[in-house]
XYZ file of C-alpha atoms in Angstrom:
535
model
C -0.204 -59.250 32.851
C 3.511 -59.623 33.134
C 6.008 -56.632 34.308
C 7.503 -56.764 31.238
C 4.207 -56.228 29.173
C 3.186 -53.375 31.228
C 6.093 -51.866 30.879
C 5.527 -52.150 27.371
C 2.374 -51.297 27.249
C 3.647 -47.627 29.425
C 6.123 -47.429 26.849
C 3.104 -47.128 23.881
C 1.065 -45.075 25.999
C 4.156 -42.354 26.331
C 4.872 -42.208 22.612
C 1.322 -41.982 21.950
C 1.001 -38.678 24.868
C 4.084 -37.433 22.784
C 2.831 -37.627 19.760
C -0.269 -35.842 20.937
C 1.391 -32.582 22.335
C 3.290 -32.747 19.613
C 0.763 -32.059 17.313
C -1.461 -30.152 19.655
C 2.417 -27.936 19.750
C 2.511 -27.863 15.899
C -1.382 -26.741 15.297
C -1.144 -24.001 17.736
C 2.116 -22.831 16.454
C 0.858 -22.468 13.389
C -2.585 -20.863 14.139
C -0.356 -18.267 16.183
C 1.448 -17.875 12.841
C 5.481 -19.279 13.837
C 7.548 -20.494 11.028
C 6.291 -17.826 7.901
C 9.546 -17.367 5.723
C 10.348 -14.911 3.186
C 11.919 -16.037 0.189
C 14.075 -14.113 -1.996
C 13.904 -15.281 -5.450
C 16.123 -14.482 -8.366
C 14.561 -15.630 -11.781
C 17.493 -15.837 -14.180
C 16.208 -17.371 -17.548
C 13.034 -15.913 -19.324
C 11.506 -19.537 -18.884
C 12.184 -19.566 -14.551
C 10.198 -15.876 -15.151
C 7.550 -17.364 -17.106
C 6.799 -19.991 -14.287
C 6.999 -17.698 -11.385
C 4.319 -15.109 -13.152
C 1.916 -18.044 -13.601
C 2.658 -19.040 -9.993
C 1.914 -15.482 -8.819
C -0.714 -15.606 -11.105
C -2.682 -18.660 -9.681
C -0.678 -19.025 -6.063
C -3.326 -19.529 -2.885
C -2.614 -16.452 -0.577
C -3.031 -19.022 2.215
C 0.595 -20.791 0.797
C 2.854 -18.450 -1.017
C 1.884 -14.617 -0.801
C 3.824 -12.454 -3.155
C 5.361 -9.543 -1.815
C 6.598 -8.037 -5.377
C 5.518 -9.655 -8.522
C 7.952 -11.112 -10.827
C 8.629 -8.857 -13.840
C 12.220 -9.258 -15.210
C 14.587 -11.645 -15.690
C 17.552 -11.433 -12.765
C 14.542 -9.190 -10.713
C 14.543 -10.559 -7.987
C 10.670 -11.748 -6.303
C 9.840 -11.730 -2.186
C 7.402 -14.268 -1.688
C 6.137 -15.134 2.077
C 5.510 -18.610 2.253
C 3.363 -20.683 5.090
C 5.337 -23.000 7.632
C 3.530 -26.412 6.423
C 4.557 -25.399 2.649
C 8.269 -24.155 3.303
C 9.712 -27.295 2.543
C 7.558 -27.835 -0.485
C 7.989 -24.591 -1.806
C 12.492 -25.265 -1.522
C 11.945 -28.276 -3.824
C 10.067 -26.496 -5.908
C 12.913 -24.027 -6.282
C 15.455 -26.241 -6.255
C 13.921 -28.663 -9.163
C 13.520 -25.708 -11.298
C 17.228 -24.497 -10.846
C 15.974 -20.736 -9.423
C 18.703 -18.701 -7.095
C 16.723 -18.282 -4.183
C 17.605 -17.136 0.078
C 15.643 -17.007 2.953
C 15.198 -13.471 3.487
C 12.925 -13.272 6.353
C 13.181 -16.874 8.651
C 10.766 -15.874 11.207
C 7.998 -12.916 10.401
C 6.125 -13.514 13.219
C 9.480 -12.992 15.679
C 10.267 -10.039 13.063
C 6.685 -8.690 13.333
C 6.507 -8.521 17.388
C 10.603 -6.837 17.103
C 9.087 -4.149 14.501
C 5.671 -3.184 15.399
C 4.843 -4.189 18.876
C 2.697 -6.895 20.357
C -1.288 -6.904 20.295
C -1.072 -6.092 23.843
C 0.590 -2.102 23.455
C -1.751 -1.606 20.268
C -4.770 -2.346 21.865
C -3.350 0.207 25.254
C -2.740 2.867 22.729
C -5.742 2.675 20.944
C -7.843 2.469 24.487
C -6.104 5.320 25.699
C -6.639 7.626 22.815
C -10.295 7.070 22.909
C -10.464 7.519 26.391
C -8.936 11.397 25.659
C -11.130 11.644 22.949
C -14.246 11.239 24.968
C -12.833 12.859 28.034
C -10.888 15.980 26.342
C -13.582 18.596 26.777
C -10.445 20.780 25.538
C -9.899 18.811 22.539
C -6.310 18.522 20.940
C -6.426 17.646 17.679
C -3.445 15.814 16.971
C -2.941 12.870 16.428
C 0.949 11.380 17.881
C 2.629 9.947 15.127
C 5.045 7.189 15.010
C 2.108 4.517 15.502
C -0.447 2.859 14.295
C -4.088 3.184 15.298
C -6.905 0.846 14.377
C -9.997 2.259 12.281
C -12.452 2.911 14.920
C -9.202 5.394 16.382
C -8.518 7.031 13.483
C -12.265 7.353 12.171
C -13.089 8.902 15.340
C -10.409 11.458 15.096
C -11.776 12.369 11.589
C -15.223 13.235 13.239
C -14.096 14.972 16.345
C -11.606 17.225 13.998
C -14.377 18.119 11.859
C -16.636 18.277 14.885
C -13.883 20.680 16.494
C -12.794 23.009 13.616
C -15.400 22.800 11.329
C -14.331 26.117 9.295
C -11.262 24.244 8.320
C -12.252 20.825 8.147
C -15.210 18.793 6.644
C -16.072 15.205 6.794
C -16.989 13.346 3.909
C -18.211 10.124 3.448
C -17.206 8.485 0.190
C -19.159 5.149 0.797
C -19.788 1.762 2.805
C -17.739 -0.848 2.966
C -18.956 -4.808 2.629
C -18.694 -5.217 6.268
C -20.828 -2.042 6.867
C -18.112 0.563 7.874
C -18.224 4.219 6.313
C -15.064 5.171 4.567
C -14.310 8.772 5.982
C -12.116 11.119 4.685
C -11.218 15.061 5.631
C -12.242 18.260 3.050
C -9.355 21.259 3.923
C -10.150 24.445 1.854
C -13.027 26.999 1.684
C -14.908 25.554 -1.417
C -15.666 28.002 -4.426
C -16.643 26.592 -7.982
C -13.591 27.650 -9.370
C -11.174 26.270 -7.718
C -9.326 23.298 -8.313
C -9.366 20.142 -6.489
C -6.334 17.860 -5.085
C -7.146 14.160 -3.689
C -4.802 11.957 -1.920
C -5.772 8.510 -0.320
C -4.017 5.337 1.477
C -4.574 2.425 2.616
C -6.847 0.250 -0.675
C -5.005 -2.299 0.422
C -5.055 -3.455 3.565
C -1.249 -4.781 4.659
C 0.370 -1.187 3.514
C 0.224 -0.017 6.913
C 3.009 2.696 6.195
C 1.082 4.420 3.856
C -2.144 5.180 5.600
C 0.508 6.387 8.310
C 1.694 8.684 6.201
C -1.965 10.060 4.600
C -2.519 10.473 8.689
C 0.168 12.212 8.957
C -0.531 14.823 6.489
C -3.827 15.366 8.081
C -2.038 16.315 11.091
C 0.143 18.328 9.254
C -2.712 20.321 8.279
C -4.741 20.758 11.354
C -1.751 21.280 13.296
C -0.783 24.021 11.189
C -4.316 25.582 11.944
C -4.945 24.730 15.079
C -2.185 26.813 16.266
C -3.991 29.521 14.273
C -7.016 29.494 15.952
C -5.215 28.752 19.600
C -3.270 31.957 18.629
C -6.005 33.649 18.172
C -8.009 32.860 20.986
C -5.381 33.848 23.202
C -4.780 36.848 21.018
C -1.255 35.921 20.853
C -0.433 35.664 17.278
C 2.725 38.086 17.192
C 4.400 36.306 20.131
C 3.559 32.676 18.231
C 3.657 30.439 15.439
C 1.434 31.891 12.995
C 1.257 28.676 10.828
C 2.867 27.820 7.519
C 2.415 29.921 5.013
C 3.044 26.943 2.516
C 0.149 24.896 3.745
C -2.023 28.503 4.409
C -1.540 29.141 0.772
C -2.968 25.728 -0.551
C -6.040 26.077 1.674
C -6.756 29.752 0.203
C -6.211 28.469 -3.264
C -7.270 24.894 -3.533
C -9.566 22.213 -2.023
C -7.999 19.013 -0.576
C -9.557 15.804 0.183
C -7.600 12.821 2.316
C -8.962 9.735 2.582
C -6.680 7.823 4.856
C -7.940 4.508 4.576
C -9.714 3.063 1.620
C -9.851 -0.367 2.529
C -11.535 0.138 6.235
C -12.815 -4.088 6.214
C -9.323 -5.105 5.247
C -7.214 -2.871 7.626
C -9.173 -4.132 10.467
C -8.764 -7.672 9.369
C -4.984 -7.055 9.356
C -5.447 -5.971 13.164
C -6.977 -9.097 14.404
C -3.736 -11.173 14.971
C -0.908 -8.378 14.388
C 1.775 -10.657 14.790
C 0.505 -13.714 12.788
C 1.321 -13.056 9.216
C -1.546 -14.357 7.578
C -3.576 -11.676 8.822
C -1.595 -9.552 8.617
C -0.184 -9.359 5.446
C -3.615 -9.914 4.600
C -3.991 -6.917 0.816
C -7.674 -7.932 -0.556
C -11.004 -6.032 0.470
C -13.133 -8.832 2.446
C -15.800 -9.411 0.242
C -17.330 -12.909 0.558
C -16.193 -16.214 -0.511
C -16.136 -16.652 -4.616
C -15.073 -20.162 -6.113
C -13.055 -21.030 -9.227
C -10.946 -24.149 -10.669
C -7.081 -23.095 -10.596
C -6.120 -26.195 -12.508
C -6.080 -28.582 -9.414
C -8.668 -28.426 -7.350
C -11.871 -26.041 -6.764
C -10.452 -23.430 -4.539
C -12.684 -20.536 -2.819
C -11.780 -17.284 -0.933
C -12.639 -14.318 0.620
C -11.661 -10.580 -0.539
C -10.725 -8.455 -3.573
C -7.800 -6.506 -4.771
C -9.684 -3.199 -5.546
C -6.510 -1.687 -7.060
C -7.627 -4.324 -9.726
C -11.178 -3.694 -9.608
C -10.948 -0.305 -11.845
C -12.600 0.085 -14.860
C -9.521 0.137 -16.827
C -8.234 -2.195 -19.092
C -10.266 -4.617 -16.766
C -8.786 -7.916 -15.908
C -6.527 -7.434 -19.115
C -2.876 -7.799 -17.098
C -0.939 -8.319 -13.593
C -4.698 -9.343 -12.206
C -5.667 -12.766 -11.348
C -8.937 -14.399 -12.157
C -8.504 -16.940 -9.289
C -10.457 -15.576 -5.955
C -7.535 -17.062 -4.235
C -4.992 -15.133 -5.724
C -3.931 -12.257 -3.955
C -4.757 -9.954 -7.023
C -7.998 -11.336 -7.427
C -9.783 -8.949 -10.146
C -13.193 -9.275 -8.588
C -16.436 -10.649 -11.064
C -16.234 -7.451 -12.920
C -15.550 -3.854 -13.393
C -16.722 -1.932 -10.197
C -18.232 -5.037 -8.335
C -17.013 -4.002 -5.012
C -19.199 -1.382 -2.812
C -15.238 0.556 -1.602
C -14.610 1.157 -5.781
C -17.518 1.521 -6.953
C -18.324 4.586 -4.097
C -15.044 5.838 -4.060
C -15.091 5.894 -8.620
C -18.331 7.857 -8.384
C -16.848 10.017 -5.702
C -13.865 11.259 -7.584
C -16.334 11.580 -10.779
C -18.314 13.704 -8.701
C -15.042 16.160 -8.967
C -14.629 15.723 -12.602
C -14.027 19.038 -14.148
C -12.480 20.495 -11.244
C -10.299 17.364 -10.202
C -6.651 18.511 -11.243
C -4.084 16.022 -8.987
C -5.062 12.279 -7.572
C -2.525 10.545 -5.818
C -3.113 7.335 -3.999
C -0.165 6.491 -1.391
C 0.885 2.539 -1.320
C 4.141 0.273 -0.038
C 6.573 -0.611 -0.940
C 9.350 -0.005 -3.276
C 10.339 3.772 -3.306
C 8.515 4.409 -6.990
C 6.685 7.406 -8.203
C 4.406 6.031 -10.486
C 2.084 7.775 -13.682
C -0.199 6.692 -16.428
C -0.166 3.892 -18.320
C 0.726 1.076 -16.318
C -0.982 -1.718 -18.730
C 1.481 -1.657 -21.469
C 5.117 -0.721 -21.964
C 5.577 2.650 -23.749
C 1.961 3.780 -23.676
C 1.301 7.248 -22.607
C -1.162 9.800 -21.972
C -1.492 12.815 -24.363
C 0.549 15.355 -21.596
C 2.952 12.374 -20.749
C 6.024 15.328 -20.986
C 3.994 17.543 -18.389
C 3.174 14.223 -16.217
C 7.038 13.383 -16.646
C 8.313 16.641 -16.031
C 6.517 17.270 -12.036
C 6.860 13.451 -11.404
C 11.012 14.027 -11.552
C 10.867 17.487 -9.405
C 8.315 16.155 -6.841
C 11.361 12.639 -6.633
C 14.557 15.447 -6.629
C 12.261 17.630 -3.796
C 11.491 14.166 -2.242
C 15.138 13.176 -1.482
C 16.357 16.395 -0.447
C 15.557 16.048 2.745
C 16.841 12.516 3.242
C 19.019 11.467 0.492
C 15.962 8.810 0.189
C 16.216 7.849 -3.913
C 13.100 7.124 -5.988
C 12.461 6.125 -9.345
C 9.728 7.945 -11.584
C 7.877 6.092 -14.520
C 4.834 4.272 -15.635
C 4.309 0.648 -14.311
C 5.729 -1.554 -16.455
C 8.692 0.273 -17.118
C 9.887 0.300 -13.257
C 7.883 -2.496 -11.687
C 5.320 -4.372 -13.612
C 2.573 -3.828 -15.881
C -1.091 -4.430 -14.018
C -4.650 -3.209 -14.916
C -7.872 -1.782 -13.002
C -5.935 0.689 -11.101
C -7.374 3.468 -9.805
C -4.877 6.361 -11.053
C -5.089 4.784 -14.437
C -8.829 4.770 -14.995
C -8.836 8.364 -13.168
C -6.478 9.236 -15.825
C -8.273 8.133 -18.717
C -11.776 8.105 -17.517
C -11.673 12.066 -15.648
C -8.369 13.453 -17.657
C -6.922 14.216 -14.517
C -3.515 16.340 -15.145
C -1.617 14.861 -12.521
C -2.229 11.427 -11.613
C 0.260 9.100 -9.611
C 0.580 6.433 -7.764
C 2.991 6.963 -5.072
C 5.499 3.633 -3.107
C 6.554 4.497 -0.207
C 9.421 2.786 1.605
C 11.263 0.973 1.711
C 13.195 0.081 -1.338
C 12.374 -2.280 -3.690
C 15.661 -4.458 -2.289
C 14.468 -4.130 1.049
C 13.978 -7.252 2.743
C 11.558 -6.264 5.247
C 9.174 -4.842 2.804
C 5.793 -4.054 4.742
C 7.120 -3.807 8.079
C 8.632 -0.746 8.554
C 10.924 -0.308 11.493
C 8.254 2.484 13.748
C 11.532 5.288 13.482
C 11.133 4.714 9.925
C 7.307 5.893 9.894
C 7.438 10.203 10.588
C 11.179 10.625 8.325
C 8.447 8.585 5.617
C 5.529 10.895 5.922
C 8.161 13.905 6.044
C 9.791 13.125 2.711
C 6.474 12.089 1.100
C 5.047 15.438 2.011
C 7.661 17.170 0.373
C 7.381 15.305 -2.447
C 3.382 16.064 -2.781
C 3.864 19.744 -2.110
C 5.158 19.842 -5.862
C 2.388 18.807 -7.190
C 0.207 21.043 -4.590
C 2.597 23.702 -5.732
C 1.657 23.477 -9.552
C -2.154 23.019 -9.088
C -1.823 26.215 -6.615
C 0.658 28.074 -9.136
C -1.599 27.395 -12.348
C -4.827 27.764 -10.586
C -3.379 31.443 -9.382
C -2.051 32.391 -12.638
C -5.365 31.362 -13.990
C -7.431 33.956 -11.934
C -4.364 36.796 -12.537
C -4.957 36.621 -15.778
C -8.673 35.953 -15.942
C -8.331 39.351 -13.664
C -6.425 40.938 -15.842
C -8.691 40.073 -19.010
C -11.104 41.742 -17.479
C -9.235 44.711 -16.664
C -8.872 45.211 -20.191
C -12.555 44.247 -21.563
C -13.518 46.862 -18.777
C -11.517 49.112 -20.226
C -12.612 48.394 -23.983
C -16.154 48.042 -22.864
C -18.350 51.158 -24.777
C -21.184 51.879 -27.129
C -19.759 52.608 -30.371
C -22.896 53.530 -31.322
C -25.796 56.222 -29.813
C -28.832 54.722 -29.957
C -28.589 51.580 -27.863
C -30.537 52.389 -25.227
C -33.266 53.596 -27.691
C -33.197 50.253 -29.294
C -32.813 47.794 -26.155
C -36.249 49.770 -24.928
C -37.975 49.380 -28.203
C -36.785 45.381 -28.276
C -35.791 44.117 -24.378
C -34.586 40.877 -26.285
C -32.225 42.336 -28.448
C -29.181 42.027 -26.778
C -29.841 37.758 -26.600
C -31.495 37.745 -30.317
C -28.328 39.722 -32.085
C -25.197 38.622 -29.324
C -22.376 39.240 -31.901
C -23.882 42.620 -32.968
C -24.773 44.248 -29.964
C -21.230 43.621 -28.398
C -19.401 45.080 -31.123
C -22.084 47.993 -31.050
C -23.348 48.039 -27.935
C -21.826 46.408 -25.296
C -22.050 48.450 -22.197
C -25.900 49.144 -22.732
C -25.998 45.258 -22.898
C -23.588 44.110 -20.458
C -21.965 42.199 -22.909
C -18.262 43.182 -21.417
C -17.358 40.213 -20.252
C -17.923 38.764 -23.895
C -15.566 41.097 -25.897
C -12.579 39.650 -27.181
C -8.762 40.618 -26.179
C-alpha cells in the first residue's frame, strides 16, 4: 500500500471516528434533555387558531407539549418543543404565516438556574428523612421554599398525624396505578353538623408550585398549633404566641381536608430527571400504554390527564382522544384508580361538603363553574361570582399580585371532565373553584417558578382561600345562632294547652307518633314535641 493511500485511508477512518462521537454527542444530549425550546405563538386569523387547536388537540407530548392551549385569536400559545423537532416545528410556523418567538431557548439550562440540580434535591430530601427518623423531639414543620419528593412529603403527613393526632388525621383517599396511597391531612374536631372545606394540588404532575403551596398551608396550620401545644407544655402561653385566632376559629367551626398531591405516580415521574424537560414537564397520571390512529401513524402512550377524566360533560371539549396527547381523556368516565377514589371520596362528604378548591399553575385565574361552554352557569352563579371577586381583591392585597375571576372559557378556554365542575353539578357544592397560581398567563417561564417566588405564592393564595374559609365559617356560625335561638323561642312556647295529656299519653303510649300535628299544638311538652313547633 502506497503512503499516499494510507494516508487516505487515515483520512476515512478520522471522519468516520468523527462522525461517531458526533452522534454518540447528539444522542446523549438529547437523552439528558439540551436543546427543548419554548415557543411563543401568536395566532392572528380565526383559521391560524383553528389549526393550532387541532394541533394541540392531536400533538405527541414527546414533540410539541402545550403549555397554554390556544383559545383566541391574537392569544398568544407557549408550546415546548423537542430539540430533533425545533426546526420542523419553525417551518411549520413559518409556512402557515403565524407570529411566533423563542421564548425559552434552553429549558434544561433554565431548569438547573431555577430549581436546582438533581444532586441538592436528592441532599434535601435525604436529610429531612434522616430528622424524621432521628427527631425523637419531632418538629413538625416542614421548611418551605423547596420542593420535596413524595416519599418526603408523605412521610411528613404520617409523622404529623402520628405526632398531634388531636389536631390532625390522616386520610387515605385511594391508590394510585403504580401502587402509592394518596394521603391527605383532616384539621378540625369532626361533628355531623358541621361543614366541610377541601383543598387539593398537584392532579397534575408538572404544577410543582401548587402542591408547594397546598404544603404550605398544612404548615400553616400545624404551625399555628404546634406552638399551642409547645405553649402549653411549657405552661408558657401568656409569655408566647398563642396561635392565630383566624386559623383557631376555622378548626372550631369547620372540618378541612388537604390533599397535597393528587397525582403521587406522576409527581414522582417528574422527579426522575429534574432537569430534562421531558420528564419533567411530564402533566398525565402514568397509567399504561393505550394505542390510537392520530391520522398518520398508530401512536401509543403512557398516562392520563385526570382533570379530564371527570364525569362531566365527558370527553365533550378541550380533551383529547389521542393517548398521546397531553389531555388525553382516558377510555371513559372515571377509568383511572386517582379519580375514581378521590370522586367517591368527596361524595362521601356530600351533604356536608360546602367549598372544593383544587390549586393548579399557571396563569393567575380564579376559576368557577361551567367551564364547558361560554355563558353557562350554575343556579347561585351571583353568590359563586360575588366570593370569587373578594377572595381575588383579598388575594392581591398583600402583593399587588392581579388575578382574573370567571368560568373557563370566558378567561382561558373551555375544557370538560374537570373535577370542580362535576363536584359542582354532581354534589351542589356552594363554592367550587379552580384556583392558577403564578405566574401570569404572559409569563414566559410558566411552570418554573423562580424558588423566591414559591412562600410570597402560598402567602397570597392563603389569603385568598381564607375568604372562602371565612364564608363557610360565617354561614355555618350564623346557622347554629339562629338554630340556637329557634330554640330559645320553641322552649319558650313549648306547653300543654290542654290538661289531660298525661292522662291520655298513659292510656295510648303511641299517641304522640300516631296524631304528630295534634299533640304538638295540644300537647307538646308531655310529648316532647318542642323542637317541632313552628316560629
Amino acid at each position: 500500500m502506497t503512503t499516499s493511500m494510507l494516508l487516505f485511508f487515515q483520512m476515512i477512518l478520522r471522519v468516520i471516528l468523527t462522525v461517531i462521537l458526533l452522534c454518540i454527542a447528539t444522542c446523549h444530549s438529547l437523552e439528558k434533555g439540551d436543546g427543548f425550546q419554548v415557543f411563543r405563538v401568536l395566532p392572528t386569523t380565526n383559521q391560524q387558531l383553528l389549526q393550532m387547536i387541532r394541533l394541540f388537540e392531536t400533538a405527541d407530548t414527546d414533540r410539541a407539549d402545550f403549555w397554554h392551549a390556544p383559545s383566541v385569536v391574537n392569544g398568544t400559545v407557549d408550546i415546548m418543543v423537542a430539540p430533533e423537532h425545533t426546526g420542523q416545528f419553525q417551518k411549520y410556523l413559518e409556512k402557515h404565516g403565524y407570529t411566533y418567538q423563542i421564548a425559552i431557548q434552553d429549558l434544561r439550562t433554565l431548569l438547573i438556574e431555577k430549581e436546582g440540580n438533581i444532586s441538592t434535591h436528592s441532599t434535601d430530601d435525604a436529610f429531612f428523612m434522616k430528622r424524621l427518623h432521628d427527631d425523637v423531639g419531632f418538629h413538625s414543620r416542614l421548611r418551605m421554599g423547596e420542593y420535596y419528593s413524595y416519599s418526603v412529603l408523605s412521610t411528613w403527613l404520617q409523622r404529623i398525624a402520628e405526632n398531634m393526632p388531636d389536631i390532625a388525621k390522616l386520610i387515605k383517599v385511594g391508590t394510585t396505578i403504580e401502587g402509592r396511597e394518596i394521603l391527605g391531612l383532616k384539621f378540625g374536631k369532626d361533628t355531623p353538623d358541621k361543614k366541610v372545606v377541601v383543598i387539593d394540588a398537584g392532579i397534575h404532575a408538572r404544577e410543582w408550585a401548587a402542591i408547594h403551596t397546598a404544603s404550605y398551608f398544612i404548615n400553616l396550620v400545624i404551625f399555628d398549633q404546634s406552638s399551642l401545644l409547645e405553649n402549653k407544655i411549657n405552661f408558657q402561653i401568656v409569655n408566647s404566641r398563642e396561635g392565630d385566632p383566624q386559623i383557631q376559629n376555622y378548626l372550631d367551626n369547620i372540618v378541612l381536608y388537604i390533599i397535597p398531591v393528587l397525582n403521587p405516580d406522576g409527581y414522582e415521574y417528574t422527579r426522575t430527571d429534574k432537569t430534562n424537560p421531558r420528564a419533567r414537564m411530564w402533566r398525565k397520571s402514568r397509567s399504561p400504554k393505550a394505542c390510537a390512529f392520530d391520522g398518520v401513524r398508530n401512536s401509543c402512550c403512557m398516562g392520563v390527564d385526570l382533570n379530564r377524566n371527570f364525569d362531566f360533560r365527558f370527553s365533550e371539549i378541550g380533551a383529547s382522544r389521542y393517548p398521546c396527547s397531553e389531555i388525553y381523556h382516558g377510555p371513559s368516565a372515571f377509568s383511572e384508580p386517582e379519580s375514581k377514589a378521590y370522586s367517591q371520596f368527596l361524595a362521601s362528604l356530600k351533604g356536608r361538603l360546602e367549598a372544593y378548591i383544587t390549586l393548579h399553575s399557571y396563569s393567575q385565574l380564579w376559576i368557577y363553574s361551567y367551564s364547558h361552554r361560554k355563558f353557562t352557569y350554575a343556579p347561585d352563579i351571583d353568590e359563586t361570582r360575588r366570593v370569587a371577586a373578594k377572595a381575588v381583591q383579598e388575594l392581591g392585597r398583600m402583593y399587588g399580585t392581579k388575578y382574573r375571576h370567571g368560568t373557563g372559557p370566558e378567561i382561558i378556554y373551555a375544557f370538560s371532565g374537570g373535577s370542580t365542575d362535576w363536584a359542582k353539578e354532581t354534589l351542589k357544592i356552594k363554592y367550587s373553584y379552580t384556583i392558577e397560581l403564578r405566574p401570569g398567563y404572559e409569563e414566559w417561564n410558566g411552570f418554573v417558578l423562580d424558588k423566591n417566588q414559591l412562600i410570597p405564592t402560598a402567602k397570597e393564595t392563603w389569603a385568598g382561600v381564607t375568604v372562602v374559609l371565612d364564608e363557610v365559617t360565617n354561614q355555618w356560625k350564623s346557622s347554629k345562632n339562629r338554630e340556637s335561638e329557634l330554640s330559645r323561642i320553641r322552649q319558650e312556647k313549648c306547653s300543654d294547652r290542654l290538661s289531660g295529656c298525661a292522662y291520655w299519653l298513659q292510656s295510648s303510649p303511641n299517641i304522640c307518633r300516631i296524631s304528630q300535628s295534634t299533640m304538638i299544638r295540644d300537647c307538646a311538652k308531655t310529648c316532647d314535641l318542642c323542637h317541632m313547633i313552628a316560629v
